[in-house]
XYZ file of C-alpha atoms in Angstrom:
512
model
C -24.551 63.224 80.192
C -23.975 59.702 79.340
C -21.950 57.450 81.954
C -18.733 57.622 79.893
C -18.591 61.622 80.071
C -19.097 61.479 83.617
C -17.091 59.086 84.502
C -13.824 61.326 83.137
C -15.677 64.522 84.544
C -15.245 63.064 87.780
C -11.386 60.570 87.580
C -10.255 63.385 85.432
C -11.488 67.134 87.088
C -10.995 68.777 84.141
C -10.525 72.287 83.813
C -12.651 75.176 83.406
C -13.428 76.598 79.905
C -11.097 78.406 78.130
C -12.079 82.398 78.068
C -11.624 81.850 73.739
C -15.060 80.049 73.717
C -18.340 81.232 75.914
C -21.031 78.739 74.045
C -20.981 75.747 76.737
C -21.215 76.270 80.626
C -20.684 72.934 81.985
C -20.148 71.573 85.962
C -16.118 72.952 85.951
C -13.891 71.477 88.522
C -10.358 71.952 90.004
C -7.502 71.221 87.685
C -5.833 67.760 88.042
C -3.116 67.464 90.061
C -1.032 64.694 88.969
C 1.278 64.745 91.393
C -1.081 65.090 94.393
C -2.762 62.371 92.937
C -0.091 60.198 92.865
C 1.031 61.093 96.286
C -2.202 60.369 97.482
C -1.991 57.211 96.075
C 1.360 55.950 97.579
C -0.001 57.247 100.791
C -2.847 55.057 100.837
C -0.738 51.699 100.475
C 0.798 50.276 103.741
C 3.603 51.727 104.887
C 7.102 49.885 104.901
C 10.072 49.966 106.699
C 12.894 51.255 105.157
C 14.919 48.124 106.371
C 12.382 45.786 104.511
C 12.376 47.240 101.645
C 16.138 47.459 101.470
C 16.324 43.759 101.930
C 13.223 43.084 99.404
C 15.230 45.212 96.825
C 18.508 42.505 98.386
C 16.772 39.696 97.498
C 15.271 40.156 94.268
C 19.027 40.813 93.038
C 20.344 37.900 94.618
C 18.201 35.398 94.382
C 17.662 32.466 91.736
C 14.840 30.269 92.241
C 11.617 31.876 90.162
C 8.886 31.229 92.534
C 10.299 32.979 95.174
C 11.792 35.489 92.727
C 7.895 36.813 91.810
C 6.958 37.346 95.285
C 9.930 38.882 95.645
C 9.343 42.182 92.925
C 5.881 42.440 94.131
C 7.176 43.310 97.914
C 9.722 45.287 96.923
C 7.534 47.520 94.178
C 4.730 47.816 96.665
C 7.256 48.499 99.521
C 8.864 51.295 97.384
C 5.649 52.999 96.350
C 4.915 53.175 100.205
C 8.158 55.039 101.139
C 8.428 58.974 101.401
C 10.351 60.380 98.256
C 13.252 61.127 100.900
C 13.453 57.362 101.567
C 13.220 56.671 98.032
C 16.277 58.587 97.173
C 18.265 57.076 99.985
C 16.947 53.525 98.544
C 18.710 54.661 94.812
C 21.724 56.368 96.389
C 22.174 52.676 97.980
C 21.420 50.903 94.675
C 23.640 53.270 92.874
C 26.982 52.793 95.324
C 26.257 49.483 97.142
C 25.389 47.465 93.635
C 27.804 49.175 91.011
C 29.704 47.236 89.438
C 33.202 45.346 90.621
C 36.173 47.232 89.704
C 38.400 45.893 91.148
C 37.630 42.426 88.988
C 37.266 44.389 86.139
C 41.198 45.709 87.148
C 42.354 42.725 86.859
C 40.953 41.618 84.054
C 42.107 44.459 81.970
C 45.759 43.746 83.250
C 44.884 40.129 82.254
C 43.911 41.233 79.013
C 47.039 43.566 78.257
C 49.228 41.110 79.267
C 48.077 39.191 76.413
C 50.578 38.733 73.267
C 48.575 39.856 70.062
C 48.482 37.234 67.249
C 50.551 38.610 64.478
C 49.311 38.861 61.043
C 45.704 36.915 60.377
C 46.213 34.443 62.991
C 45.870 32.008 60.531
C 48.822 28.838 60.263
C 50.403 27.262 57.203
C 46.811 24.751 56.831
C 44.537 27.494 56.759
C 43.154 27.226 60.766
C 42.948 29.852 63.123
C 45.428 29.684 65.905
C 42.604 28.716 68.251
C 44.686 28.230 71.391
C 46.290 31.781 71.223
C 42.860 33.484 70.193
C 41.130 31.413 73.083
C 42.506 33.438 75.811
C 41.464 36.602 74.213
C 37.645 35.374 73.948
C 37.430 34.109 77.454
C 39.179 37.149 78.883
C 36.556 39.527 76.623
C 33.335 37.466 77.689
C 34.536 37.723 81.113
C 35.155 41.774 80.919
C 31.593 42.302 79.474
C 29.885 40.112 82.453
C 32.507 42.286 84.480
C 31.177 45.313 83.071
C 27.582 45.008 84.169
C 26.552 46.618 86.994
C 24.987 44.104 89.571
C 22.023 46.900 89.412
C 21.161 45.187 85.970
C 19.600 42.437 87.119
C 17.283 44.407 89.379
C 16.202 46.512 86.034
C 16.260 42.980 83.724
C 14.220 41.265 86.709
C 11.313 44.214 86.831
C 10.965 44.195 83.340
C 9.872 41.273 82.619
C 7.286 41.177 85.382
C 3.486 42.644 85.422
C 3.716 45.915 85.938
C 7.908 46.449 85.719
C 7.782 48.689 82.915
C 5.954 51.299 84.307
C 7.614 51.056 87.924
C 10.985 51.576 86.490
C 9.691 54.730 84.590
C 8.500 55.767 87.994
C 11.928 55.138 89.316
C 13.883 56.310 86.753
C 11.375 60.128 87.429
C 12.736 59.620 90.915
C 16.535 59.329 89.733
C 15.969 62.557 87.754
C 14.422 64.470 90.294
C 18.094 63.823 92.745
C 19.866 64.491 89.386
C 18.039 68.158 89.380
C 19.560 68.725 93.059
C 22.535 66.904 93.421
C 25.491 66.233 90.937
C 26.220 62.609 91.931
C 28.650 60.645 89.821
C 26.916 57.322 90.584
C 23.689 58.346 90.392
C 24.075 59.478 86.626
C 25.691 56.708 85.792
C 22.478 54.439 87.586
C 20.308 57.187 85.221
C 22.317 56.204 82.188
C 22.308 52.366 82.156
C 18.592 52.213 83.081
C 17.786 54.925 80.122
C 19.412 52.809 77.396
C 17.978 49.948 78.715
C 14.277 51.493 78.803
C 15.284 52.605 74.768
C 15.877 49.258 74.256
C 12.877 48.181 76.075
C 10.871 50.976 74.088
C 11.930 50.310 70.541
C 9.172 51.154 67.919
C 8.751 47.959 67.217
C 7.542 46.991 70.774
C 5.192 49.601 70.183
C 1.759 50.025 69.026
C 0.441 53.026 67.399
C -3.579 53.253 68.194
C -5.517 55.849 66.894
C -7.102 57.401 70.319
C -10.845 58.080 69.582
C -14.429 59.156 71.668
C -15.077 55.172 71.583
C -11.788 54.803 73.880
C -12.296 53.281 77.630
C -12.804 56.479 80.108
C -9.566 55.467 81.666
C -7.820 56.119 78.366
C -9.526 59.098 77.993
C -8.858 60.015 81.330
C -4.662 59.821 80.449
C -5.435 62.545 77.770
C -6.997 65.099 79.463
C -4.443 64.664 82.413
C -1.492 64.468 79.931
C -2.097 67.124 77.580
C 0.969 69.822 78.186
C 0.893 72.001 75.736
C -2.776 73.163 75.422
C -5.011 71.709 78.406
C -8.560 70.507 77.390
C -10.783 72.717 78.906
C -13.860 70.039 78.917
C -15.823 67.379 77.279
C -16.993 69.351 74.410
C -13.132 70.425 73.791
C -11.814 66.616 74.319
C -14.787 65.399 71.732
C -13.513 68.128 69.528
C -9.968 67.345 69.323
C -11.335 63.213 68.763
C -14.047 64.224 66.437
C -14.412 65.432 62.180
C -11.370 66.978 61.140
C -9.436 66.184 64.015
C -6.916 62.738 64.710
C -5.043 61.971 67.448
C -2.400 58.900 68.123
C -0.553 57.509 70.948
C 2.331 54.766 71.213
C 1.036 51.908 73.610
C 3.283 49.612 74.733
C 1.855 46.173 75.460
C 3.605 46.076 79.420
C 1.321 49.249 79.978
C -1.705 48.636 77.915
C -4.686 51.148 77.851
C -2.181 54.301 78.749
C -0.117 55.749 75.759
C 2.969 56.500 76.317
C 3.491 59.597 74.255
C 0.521 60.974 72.231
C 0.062 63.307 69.477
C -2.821 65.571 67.709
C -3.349 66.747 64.640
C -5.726 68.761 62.771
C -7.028 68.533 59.211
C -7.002 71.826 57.444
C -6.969 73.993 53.882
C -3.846 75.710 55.205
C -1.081 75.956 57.770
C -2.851 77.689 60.564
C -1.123 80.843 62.123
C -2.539 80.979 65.505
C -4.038 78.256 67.726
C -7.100 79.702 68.266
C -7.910 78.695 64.248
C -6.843 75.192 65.918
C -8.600 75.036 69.089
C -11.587 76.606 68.075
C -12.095 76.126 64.674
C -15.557 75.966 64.206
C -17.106 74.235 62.400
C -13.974 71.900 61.722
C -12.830 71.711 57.521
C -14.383 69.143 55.665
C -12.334 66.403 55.347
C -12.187 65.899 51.799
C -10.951 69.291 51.561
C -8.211 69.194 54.035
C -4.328 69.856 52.404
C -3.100 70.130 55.361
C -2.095 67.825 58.786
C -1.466 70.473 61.188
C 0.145 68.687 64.460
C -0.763 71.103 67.404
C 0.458 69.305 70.422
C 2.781 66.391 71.239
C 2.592 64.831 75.186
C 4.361 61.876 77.286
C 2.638 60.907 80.007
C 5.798 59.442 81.475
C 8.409 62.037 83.645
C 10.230 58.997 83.378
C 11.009 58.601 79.713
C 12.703 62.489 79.839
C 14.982 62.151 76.828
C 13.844 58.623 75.473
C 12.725 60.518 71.810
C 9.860 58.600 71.423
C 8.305 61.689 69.589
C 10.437 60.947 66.538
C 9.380 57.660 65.745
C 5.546 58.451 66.115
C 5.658 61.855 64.480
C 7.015 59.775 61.346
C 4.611 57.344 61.527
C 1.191 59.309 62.014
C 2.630 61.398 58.488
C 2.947 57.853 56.420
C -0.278 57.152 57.946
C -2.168 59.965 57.367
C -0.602 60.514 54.094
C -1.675 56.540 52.872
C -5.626 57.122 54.649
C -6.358 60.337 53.171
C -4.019 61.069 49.679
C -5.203 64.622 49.511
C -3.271 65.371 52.709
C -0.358 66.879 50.719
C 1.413 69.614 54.081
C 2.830 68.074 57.066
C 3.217 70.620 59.570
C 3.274 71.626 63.160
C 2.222 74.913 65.145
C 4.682 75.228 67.717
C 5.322 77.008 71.026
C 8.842 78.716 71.536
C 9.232 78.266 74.777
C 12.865 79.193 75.684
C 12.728 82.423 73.564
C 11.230 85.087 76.255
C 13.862 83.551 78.943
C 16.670 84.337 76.673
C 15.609 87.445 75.342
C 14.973 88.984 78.920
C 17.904 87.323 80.072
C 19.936 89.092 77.246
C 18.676 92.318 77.705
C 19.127 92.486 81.396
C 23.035 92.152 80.905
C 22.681 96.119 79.816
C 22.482 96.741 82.881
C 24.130 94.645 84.648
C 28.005 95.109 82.465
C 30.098 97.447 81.700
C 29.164 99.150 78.412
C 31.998 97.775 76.530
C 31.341 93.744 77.467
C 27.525 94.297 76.724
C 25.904 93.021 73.375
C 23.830 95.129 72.136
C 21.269 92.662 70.317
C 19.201 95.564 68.568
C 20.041 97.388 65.252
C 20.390 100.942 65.078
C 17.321 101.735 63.603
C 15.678 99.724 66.110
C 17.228 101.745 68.755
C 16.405 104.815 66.969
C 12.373 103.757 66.933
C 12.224 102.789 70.818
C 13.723 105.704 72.082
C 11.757 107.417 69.362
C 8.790 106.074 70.427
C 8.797 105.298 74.165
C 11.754 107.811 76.055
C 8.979 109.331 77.796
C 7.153 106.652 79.240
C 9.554 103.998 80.157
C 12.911 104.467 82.042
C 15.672 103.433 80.116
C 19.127 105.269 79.127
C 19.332 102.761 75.857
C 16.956 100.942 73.374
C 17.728 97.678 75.476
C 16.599 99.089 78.619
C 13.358 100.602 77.390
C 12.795 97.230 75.663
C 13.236 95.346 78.886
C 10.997 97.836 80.672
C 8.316 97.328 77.668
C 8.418 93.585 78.172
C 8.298 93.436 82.122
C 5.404 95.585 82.436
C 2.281 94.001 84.342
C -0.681 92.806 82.119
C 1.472 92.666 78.983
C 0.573 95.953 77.989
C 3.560 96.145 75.506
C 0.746 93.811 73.004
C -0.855 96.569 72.274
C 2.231 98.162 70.296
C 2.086 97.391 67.002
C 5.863 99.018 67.070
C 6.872 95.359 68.773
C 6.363 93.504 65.777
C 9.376 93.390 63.464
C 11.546 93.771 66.573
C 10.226 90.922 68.349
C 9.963 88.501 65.149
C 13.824 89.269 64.051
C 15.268 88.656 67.370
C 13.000 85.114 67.569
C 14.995 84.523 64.282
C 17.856 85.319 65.731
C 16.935 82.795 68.749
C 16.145 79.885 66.846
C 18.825 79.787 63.992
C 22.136 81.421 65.595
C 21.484 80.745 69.558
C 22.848 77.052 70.368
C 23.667 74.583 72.978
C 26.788 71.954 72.228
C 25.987 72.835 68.549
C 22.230 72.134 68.314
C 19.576 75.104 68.436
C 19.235 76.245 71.998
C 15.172 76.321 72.241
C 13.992 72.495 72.949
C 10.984 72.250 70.840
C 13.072 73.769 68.008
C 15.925 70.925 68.663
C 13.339 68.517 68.927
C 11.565 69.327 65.528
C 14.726 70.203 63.210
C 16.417 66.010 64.638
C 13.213 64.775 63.210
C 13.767 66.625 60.242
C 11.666 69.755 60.072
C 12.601 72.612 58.215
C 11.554 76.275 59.971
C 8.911 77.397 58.141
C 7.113 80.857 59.151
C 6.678 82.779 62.359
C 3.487 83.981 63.721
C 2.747 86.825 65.664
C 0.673 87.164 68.106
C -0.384 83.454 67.799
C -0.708 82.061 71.377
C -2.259 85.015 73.641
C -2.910 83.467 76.146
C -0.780 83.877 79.363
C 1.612 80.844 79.176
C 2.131 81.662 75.581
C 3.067 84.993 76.169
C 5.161 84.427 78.952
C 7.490 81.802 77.352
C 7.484 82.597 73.437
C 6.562 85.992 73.344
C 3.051 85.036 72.081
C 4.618 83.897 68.438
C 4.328 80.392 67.453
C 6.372 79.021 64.236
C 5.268 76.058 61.815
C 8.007 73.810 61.490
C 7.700 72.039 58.233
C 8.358 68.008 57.220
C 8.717 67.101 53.450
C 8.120 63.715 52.674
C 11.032 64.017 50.471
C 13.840 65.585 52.437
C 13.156 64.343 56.459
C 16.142 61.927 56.379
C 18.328 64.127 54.662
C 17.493 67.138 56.799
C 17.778 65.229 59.774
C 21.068 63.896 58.984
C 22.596 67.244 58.271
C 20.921 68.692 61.402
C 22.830 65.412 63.477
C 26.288 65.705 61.206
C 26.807 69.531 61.342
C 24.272 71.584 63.348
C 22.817 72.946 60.077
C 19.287 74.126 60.130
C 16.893 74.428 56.783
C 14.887 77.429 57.213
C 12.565 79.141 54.611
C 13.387 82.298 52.893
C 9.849 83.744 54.968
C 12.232 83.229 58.011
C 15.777 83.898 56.526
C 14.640 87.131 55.665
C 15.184 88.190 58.826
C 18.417 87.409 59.232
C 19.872 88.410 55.724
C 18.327 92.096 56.917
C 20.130 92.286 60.279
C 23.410 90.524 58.159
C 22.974 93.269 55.719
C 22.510 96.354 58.358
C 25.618 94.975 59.988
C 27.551 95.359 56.866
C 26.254 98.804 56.240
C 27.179 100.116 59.978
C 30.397 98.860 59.497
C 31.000 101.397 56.139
C-alpha cells in the first residue's frame, strides 16, 4: 500500500466493505466519528474561562486599532473552540441579546423620519435642480436608519471573515446556533441565525468559488474530507474511493479560497449507456462503461461537509455547473440525471397509516384504493392483524427483517402511494420530501421510480427501498425552476403520472 492509501486508512478509519462486493478483504476499521473527532479536538486545546472569552469576544467588537484587532480574533476563536458546547450556547445567547441592535435609536429615527414633509411632485424647481435642502434631510435620516439597523453583532461576523481561518469558524458557529435553534425557540437567536446566514450567502457566492475536479492525485487530507463527508452512500474503502475517482467515474467539489484543500459541498457522478435503476449498477458497476460510450451523467450522491451551511443551496449552483462542464468535455454526454434517495417517504407513509388506528373512522383517510384493500385483505387476513387494508399494511411494513420485500404484492401499492408522496404531499407549497424540493428548485423534472433500488437497510428504512431519477434538460432547467419557485408546479413524466391519473380515475369511478 503506497503512503498516500495509508495515510487516509489511518486519518480517515474508513468503513468496512459493503456486503454487495466480497472480492477485496482489506485492514477494516471503526467508522469515523466526526463529531467525536471534533470533540476530541476542542478538548485538546487549553481550556478558557468563560469570563475571558466573553471579554475576547468584547473586544474584538469594540475595538479599532488593527494590530491589536488580529490578536484579538485569534484569542477569542481559540478561546471558543476550548469551551464546552453548554458554554458556547450561553456565549451566543449573550451575543444574540447583549449586541442586538439599538432600538431605541432606531425609534427615534423612524419618528424623525415620519415627521418629515414629503417633497411634492418631482422635487424638481422652476431651473430644473432638485430641491436639495428638502431631500437632504431624507438622505441623512435614511443613511443613519441603515447604520441603525445593523446589529452591533455584524462587526464580530465582518471582523472574522476577513481573517485566516474566519470562514470556517463562523460555519462552526453558525452549526452551534442551529443546534439551540433545534431545542429552543428563541426570538433572538433566529434572528442572530438569519443575519449571519445571508451574510455567509454573500460570503459564498459562486463566484468566490472554485469548482476543482476531486481526483486519486488529490492531497490525502482532501481525500480524507471525502470519505468522512460522503452522506448518502459511505465509501466502504480504498478500492471503492479509487472507484468513484477512477474511468467512468467524476467527482467535483466547490472550494472556497478562505478554506482551501476542503470542499465545501461535493458531488459524484457516473458515466453510463443509461439511467441506472438501482445503485448497486452505480456502486458496483464493474467493469465501469467505456467512456466514449457513455450517454449518460448519472449524479449518485451530493455532500456538504459543513453543518454550518444548512440551507445555504450551494448544491444548485454546482449541480449546474458540473452539467455545462461535463456536457462541453465529453459532447456525447447527451442525459443529465440523478438517482435519488426518498428519504421522507417511509416516515409519512407509516405516519399516515397509523392514524387508522389512532381516529375515529370517519376523520381517518383512507390512502388506499378499493382494489388495493380488496388484495391485502385478500392476500394477508390470516397472517397479519389488521381489521382494514391500512392496518394490515402497517403491520406488513413494521415487521422485523423487512420481510414484507419478499411480496411481490407490495409493488404497485408501494410505487403509487410514493407518487402520491412526491407530487400531491407539500410543505408551504413546495413538495414535502427534501431531496425532491431540492431537485425540482434546481429544475429537475421527476422522471421514473425504481423499485427495489436501494436494499440496503438505510434505504429501506427511509424510502421504502425505491429510488427515483430526477431529470435536468439542458433546455427547460430555468423555466422549470421558475415555475417550481412561482407556483409550486412540478414537471413529472407520464412513467410517473401514470400513477396518479389511475388513482384520479378509480376515484371517479367509486364515486358513480
Amino acid at each position: 500500500m503506497n503512503k498516500k492509501g495509508l495515510a487516509i486508512l489511518l486519518r480517515s478509519k474508513m468503513r468496512p466493505l459493503s456486503p454487495a462486493s466480497k472480492k477485496v478483504n482489506h485492514v477494516q476499521l471503526a467508522p469515523l466519528d466526526v463529531n467525536k473527532v471534533a470533540t476530541q479536538n476542542a478538548s485538546s486545546k487549553t481550556p478558557r474561562d468563560f469570563g475571558q472569552v466573553r471579554e475576547s469576544m468584547h473586544s474584538v467588537i469594540s475595538m479599532n486599532r488593527k494590530e491589536i484587532l488580529d490578536t484579538a480574533l485569534s484569542e477569542f476563536s481559540e478561546g471558543y473552540f476550548s469551551l464546552s458546547q453548554e458554554n458556547r450556547h450561553k456565549l451566543l445567547l449573550i451575543l444574540a441579546r447583549e449586541y442586538d441592535l439599538n432600538r431605541g435609536q432606531v425609534r427615534e429615527l423612524m419618528k424623525q423620519y415620519i415627521g418629515l414633509e414629503i417633497p411634492k411632485g418631482d422635487g424638481i424647481d422652476e431651473h430644473g435642480h432638485e430641491v436639495e435642502g428638502h431631500l437632504s434631510a431624507f438622505y441623512r435620516i435614511e443613511r443613519n436608519l441603515r447604520h441603525a439597523l445593523n446589529p452591533m453583532y455584524a462587526i464580530l461576523f465582518e471582523r472574522l471573515n476577513t481573517h485566516p481561518g474566519g470562514l470556517k469558524f463562523l460555519s462552526t458557529v453558525r452549526a452551534d446556533i442551529l443546534s439551540i435553534i433545534a431545542d429552543e425557540n428563541i426570538a433572538s437567536i433566529r434572528a442572530l441565525d438569519s443575519y449571519l446566514k445571508e451574510k455567509l450567502i454573500t460570503w459564498l457566492s459562486p463566484a468566490n468559488l472554485e469548482l476543482h475536479q476531486i481526483t486519486w492525485d488529490d492531497p490525502a487530507s482532501l481525500l480524507e474530507k471525502i470519505v468522512a463527508y460522503e452522506a448518502v452512500h459511505p465509501i466502504s474503502n480504498l478500492i471503492d474511493l479509487k472507484r468513484r475517482l477512477g474511468i467512468g467515474r467524476r467527482c467535483f467539489g466547490y472550494i472556497h479560497p478562505a478554506i482551501p484543500g476542503e470542499p465545501l459541498i461535493f458531488i459524484e457522478v457516473a458515466l453510463m449507456k443509461n439511467i441506472a435503476s438501482t445503485i448497486q449498477e452505480v456502486l458496483w458497476h464493474d467493469p465501469p462503461t467505456p467512456e466514449p460510450e457513455a450517454s449518460t451523467a448519472l449524479f449518485y450522491s451530493i455532500s456538504s461537509t459543513q453543518p454550518g451551511l444548512a440551507g445555504i443551496n450551494l448544491g444548485k449552483f454546482l449541480i449546474k455547473r458540473v452539467i455545462h462542464l461535463v456536457k462541453k468535455d465529453m459532447p456525447n454526454i447527451s442525459n443529465f440525471a440523478t438517482l435519488s434517495p426518498i428519504p421522507g417517504f417511509m416516515q409519512w407513509l407509516l405516519s399516515k397509516l397509523a392514524s387508522s388506528e389512532r381516529s375515529v373512522p370517519i376523520f381517518s383517510e383512507n390512502i388506499l384504493q378499493p382494489q388495493e384493500e380488496r388484495a391485502l385483505l385478500d392476500a394477508y387476513v390470516d397472517s397479519t392483524e389488521g381489521r382494514n387494508g391500512m392496518e394490515v399494511l402497517l403491520h406488513l411494513l413494521t415487521s422485523t427483517n423487512h420481510e414484507w420485500t419478499q411480496s411481490d404484492g407490495l409493488q404497485p401499492i408501494l410505487l403509487r402511494l410514493c407518487a402520491r408522496y412526491l407530487l400531491h404531499e407539500k410543505k408551504r407549497g413546495k413538495a414535502l420530501d427534501s431531496v425532491a424540493n431540492f431537485h425540482l428548485q434546481n429544475g429537475a423534472m421527476i422522471g421514473r421510480l425504481n423499485w427495489m433500488a436501494d436494499r440496503s437497510e438505510k434505504g429501506l428504512t427511509q424510502s421504502g427501498g425505491i429510488m427515483v431519477n430526477y431529470i435536468y434538460s439542458l433546455e427547460h432547467i430555468e423555466d422549470y425552476a421558475q415555475a417550481y419557485f412561482s407556483t409550486g408546479h412540478i414537471q413529472v413524466s407520464p412513467d410517473v403520472l401514470h400513477y396518479i391519473e389511475a388513482m384520479e380515475k378509480n376515484e371517479d369511478s367509486s364515486c358513480m
